[in-house]
Coordinates of C-alpha atoms and ligand atoms in Angstrom, one line a residue:
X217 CA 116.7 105.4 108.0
X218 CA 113.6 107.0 108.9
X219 CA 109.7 107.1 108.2
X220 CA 109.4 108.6 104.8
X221 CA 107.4 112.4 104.2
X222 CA 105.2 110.5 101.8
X223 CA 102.6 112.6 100.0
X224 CA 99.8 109.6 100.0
X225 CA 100.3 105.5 99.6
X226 CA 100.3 103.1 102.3
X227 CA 102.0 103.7 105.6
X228 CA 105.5 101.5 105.8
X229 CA 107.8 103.6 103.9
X230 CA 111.6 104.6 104.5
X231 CA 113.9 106.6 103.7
X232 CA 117.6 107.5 104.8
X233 CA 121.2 108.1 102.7
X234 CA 119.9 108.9 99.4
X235 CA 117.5 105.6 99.1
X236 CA 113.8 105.1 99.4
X237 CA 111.9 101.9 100.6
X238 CA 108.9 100.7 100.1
X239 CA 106.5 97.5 100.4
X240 CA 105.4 96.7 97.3
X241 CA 104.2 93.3 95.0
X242 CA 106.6 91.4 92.9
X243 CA 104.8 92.6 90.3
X244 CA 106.1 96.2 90.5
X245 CA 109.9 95.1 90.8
X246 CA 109.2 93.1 87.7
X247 CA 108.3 96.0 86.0
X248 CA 111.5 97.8 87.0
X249 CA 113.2 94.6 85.7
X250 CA 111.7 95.0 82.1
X251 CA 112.8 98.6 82.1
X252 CA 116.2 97.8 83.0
X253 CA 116.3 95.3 80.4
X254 CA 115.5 96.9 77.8
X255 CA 116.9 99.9 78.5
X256 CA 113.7 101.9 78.4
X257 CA 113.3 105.8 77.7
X258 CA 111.0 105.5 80.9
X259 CA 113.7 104.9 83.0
X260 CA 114.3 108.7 82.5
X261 CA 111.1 109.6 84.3
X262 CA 110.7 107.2 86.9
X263 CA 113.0 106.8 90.0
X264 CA 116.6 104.8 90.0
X265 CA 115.8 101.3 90.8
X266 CA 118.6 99.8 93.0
X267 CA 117.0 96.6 94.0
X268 CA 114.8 95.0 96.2
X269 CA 114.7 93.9 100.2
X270 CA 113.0 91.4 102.5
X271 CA 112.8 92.4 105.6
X272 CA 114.5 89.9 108.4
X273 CA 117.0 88.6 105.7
X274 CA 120.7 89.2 106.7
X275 CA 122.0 90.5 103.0
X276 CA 120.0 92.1 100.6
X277 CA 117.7 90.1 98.4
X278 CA 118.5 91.3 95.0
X279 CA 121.5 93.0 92.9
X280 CA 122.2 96.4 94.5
X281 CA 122.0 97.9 90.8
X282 CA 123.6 101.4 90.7
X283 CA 124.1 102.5 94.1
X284 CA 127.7 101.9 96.0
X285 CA 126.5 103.8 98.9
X286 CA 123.5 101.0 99.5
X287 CA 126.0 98.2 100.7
X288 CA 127.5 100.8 103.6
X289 CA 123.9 100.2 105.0
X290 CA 123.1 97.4 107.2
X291 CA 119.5 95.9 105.9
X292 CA 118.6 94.6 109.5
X293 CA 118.0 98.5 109.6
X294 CA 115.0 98.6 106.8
X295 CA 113.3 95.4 109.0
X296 CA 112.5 97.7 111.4
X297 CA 109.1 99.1 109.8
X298 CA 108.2 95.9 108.0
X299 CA 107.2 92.3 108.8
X300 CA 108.9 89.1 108.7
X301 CA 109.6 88.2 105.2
X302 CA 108.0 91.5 103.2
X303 CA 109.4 92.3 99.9
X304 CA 110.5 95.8 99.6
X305 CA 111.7 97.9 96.8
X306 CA 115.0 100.3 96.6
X307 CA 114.2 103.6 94.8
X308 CA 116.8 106.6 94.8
X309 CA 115.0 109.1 97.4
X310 CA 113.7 111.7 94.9
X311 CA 113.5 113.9 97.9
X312 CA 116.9 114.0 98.2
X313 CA 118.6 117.7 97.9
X314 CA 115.1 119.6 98.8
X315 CA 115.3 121.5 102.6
X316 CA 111.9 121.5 102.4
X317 CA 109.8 119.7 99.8
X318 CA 106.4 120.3 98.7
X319 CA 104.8 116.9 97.6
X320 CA 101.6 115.9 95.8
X321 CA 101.0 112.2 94.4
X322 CA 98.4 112.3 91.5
X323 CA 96.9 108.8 90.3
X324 CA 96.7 108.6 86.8
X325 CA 93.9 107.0 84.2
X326 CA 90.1 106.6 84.2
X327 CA 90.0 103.1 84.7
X328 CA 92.1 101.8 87.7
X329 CA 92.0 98.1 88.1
X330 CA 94.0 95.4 86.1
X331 CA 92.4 92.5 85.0
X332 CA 93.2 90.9 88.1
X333 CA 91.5 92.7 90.3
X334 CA 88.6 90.9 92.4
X335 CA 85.3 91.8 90.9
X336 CA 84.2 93.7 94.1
X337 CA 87.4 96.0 94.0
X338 CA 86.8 96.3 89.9
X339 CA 83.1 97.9 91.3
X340 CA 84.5 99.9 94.1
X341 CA 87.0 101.2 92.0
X342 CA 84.8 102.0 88.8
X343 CA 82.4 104.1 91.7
X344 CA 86.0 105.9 93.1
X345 CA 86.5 107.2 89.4
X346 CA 82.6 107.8 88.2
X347 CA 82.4 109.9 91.4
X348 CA 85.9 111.7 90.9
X349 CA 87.6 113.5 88.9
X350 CA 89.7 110.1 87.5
X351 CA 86.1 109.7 85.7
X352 CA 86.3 113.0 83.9
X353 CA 89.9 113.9 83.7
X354 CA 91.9 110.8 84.1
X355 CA 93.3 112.0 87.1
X356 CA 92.9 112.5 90.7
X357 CA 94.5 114.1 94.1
X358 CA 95.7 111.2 95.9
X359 CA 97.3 113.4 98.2
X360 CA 99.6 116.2 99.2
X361 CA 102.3 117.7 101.5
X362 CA 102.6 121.5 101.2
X363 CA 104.9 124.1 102.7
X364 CA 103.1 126.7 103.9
X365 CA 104.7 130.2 103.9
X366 CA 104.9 130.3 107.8
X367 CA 107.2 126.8 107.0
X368 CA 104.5 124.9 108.8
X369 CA 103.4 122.1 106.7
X370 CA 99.9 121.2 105.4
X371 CA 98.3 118.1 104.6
X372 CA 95.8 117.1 101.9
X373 CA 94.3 113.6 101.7
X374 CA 92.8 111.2 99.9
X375 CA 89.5 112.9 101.1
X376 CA 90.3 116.3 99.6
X377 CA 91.2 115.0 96.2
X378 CA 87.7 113.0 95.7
X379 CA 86.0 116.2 96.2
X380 CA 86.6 118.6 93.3
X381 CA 84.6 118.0 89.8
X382 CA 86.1 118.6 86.2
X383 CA 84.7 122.3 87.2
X384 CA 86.5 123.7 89.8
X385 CA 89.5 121.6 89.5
X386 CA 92.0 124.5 89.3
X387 CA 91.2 125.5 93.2
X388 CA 92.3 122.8 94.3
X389 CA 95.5 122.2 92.1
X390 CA 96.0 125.7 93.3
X391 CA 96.6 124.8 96.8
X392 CA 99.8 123.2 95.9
X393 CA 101.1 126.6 95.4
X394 CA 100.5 128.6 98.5
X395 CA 102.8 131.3 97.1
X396 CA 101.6 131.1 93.8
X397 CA 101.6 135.1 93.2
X398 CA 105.3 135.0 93.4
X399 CA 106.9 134.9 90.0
X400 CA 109.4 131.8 91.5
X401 CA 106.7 129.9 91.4
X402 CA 105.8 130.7 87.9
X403 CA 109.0 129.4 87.1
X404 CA 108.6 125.8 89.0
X405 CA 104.7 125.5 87.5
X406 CA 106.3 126.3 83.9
X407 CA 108.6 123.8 84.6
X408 CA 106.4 120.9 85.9
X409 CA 104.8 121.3 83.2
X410 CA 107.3 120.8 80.8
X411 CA 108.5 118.0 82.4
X412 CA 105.3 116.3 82.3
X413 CA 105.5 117.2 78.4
X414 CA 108.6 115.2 78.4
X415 CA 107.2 112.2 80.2
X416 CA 104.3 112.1 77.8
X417 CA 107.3 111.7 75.1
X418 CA 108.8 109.1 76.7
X419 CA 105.3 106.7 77.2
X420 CA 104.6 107.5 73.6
X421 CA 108.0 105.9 72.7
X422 CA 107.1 102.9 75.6
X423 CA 104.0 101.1 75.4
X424 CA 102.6 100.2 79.0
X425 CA 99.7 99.6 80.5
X426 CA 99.8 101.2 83.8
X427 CA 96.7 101.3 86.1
X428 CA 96.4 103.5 88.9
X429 CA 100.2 104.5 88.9
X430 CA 101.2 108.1 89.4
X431 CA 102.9 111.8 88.9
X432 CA 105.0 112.5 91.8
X433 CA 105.4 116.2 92.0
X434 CA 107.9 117.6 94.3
X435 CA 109.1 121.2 94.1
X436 CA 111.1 123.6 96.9
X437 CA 108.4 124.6 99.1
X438 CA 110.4 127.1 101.0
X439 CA 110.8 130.2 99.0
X440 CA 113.9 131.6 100.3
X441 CA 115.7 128.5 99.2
X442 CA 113.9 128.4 95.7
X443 CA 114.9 132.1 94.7
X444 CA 118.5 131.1 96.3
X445 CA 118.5 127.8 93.7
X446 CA 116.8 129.4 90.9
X447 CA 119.1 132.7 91.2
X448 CA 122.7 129.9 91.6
X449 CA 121.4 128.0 88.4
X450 CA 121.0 131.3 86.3
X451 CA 124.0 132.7 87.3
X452 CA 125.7 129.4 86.9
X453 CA 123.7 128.9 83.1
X454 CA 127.1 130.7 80.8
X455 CA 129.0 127.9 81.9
X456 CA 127.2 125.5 80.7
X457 CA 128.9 124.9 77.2
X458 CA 131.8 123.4 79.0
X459 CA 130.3 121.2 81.4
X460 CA 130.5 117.9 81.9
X461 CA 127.7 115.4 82.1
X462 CA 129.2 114.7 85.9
X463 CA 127.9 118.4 86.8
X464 CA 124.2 118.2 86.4
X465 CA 124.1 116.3 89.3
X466 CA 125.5 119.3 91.3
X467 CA 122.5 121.1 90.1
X468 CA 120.3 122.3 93.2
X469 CA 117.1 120.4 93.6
X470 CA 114.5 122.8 92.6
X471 CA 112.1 120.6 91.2
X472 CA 111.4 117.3 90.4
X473 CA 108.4 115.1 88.6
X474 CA 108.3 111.6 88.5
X475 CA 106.0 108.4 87.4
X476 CA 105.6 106.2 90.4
X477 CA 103.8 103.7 91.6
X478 CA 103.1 100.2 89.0
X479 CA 101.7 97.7 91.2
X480 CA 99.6 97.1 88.3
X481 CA 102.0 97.9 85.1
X482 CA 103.2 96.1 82.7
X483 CA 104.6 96.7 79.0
X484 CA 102.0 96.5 76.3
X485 CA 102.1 96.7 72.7
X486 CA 100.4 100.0 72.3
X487 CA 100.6 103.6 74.2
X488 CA 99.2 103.9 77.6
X489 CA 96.1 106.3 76.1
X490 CA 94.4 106.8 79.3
X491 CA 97.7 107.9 81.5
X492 CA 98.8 110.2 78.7
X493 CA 95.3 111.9 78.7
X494 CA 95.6 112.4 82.2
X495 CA 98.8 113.5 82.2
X496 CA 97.7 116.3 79.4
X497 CA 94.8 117.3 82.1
X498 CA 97.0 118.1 84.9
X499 CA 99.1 119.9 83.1
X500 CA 96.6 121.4 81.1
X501 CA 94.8 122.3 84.4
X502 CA 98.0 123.9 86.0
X503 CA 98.9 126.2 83.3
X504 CA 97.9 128.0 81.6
X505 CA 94.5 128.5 84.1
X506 CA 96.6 129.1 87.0
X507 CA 98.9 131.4 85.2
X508 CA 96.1 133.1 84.0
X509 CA 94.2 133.5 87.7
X510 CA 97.2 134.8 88.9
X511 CA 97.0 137.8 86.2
X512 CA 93.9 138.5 87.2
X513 CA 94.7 139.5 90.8
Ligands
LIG886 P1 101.8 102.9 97.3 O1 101.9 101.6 96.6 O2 101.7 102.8 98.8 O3 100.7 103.8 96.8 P2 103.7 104.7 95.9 O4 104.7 104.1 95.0 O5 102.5 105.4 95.3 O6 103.2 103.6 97.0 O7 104.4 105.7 96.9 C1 103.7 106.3 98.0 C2 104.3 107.7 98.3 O8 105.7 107.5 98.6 C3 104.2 108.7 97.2 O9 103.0 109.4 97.3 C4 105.4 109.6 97.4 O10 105.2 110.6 98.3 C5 106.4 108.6 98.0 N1 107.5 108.1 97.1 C6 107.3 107.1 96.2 N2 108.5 106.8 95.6 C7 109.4 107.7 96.1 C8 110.8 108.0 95.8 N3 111.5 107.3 94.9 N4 111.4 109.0 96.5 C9 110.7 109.7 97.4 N5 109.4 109.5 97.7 C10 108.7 108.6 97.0
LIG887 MN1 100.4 105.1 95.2

């Protein structure tokens, strides 16, 4: 296990042998639960759950749900990062198959406290999104990791994504895609996109209410090893009719987007409105704007 490449969040996370660890409430883990339980269309957009830790216990805390490899791991490694007693979460490691990954974490919603929430973190909150683009698009930068084409590595934070307006958006969004003249990355903007279609399908079949969770975006940032996946998977594509269910997972990772993060989630009885809005403004404000800016060049 090591310290996770984490695109924002707090500091604290793992990640080693296919798994990801975080600290998190027990309210997030619950939410997981309810997922599982009912066998939720989410789960398809949200990371494997495989249970939950606390640090300094000898076994680990919860069912090890779907993961074989988890109990070759000795927990006393995870206590490492955390302190005595701190409830962790098991996530498959969505980073898992990229050589170098490209990460941005976007929050999701206008409005990003539950009911919970102390009234001075309700105010500070309400000022975060009136001054942000969470106030005008339902979404925000919370940060983001980005391969550079020299395969140095650049980081955004939580600074730079409180900066742009509904405006001028698009110059920032761009900076996810250093290389974004190159027709590779076309293909892994058309497909974010389309996946985040497919997430909106699935919360319109779910009702939640889900305050400040988020997209996790993660797509090959090193080019040579995107046109190598993209070229395999095309060339691989004729086959498909006979392929087993077993073989998708063989497929190289090329990209990947997620919902993370529900601290403050829980089901509801009617769509989550304000995270599907947001969810149709970034990917409203990635194509086809950024498609188009590239034909302009
Ligand atoms: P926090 O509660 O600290 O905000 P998040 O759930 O938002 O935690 O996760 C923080 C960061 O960890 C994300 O920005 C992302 O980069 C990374 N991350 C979260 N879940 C996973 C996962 N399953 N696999 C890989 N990275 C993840
Ligand atoms: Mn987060």
């Amino acid at each position: 296990m090591q310290e996770a490449l984490v695109a924002a969040g707090h500091p604290g996370c793992q990640q080693g042998n296919g798994i990801f660890i975080k600290p998190c409430v027990q309210q997030e883990v619950d939410f997981y639960h309810r997922l599982l339980e009912k066998d939720s269309p989410l789960l398809d957009v949200v990371p494997v759950f495989m249970g939950t830790l606390v640090s300094g216990a000898k076994k680990a805390h919860d069912q090890l749900l779907l993961n074989e490899d988890l109990e070759q791991i000795d927990p006393d490694q995870f206590s490492q990062l955390a302190s005595d007693g701190e409830l962790s979460i098991v996530l498959r490691d969505e980073l898992v198959g990229f050589v170098k990954p490209t990460i941005a974490d976007i929050k999701l919603g206008f409005r990003l406290w539950d009911e919970m929430a102390p009234a001075a973190k309700k105010q500070r909150l309400d000022n975060v999104s009136k001054t942000t683009t969470s106030g005008s698009l339902g979404f925000r930068i919370a940060g983001m990791s980005v391969v550079l084409p020299d395969g140095s590595r650049k980081v955004f934070d939580k600074q730079f994504g409180r900066e742009p307006t509904a405006e001028n958006i698009n110059d920032y969004l761009v900076q996810l895609f250093p290389q974004v003249e190159n027709e590779y990355v076309w293909a892994v903007i058309d497909s974010i996109v389309q996946r985040i279609e497919h997430i909106i399908e699935c919360l319109k079949l779910e009702p939640t209410k889900m305050y400040s969770c988020s997209l996790l975006i993660i797509y090959e940032g090193s080019l040579s090893d995107l046109q190598a996946k993209i070229e395999h998977q095309y060339q691989a594509e004729p086959e498909q009719d006979s392929d087993t269910d077993g073989d998708l997972e063989d497929e190289p990772a090329m990209v990947t987007v997620k919902l993370i993060d529900f601290a403050h989630s829980t089901l509801a009885s009617e769509p989550d409105l304000q995270v599907i809005e947001g969810l149709n403004n970034v990917s409203k404000h990635l194509m086809p704007n950024t498609i188009e800016d590239i034909r302009e060049f």
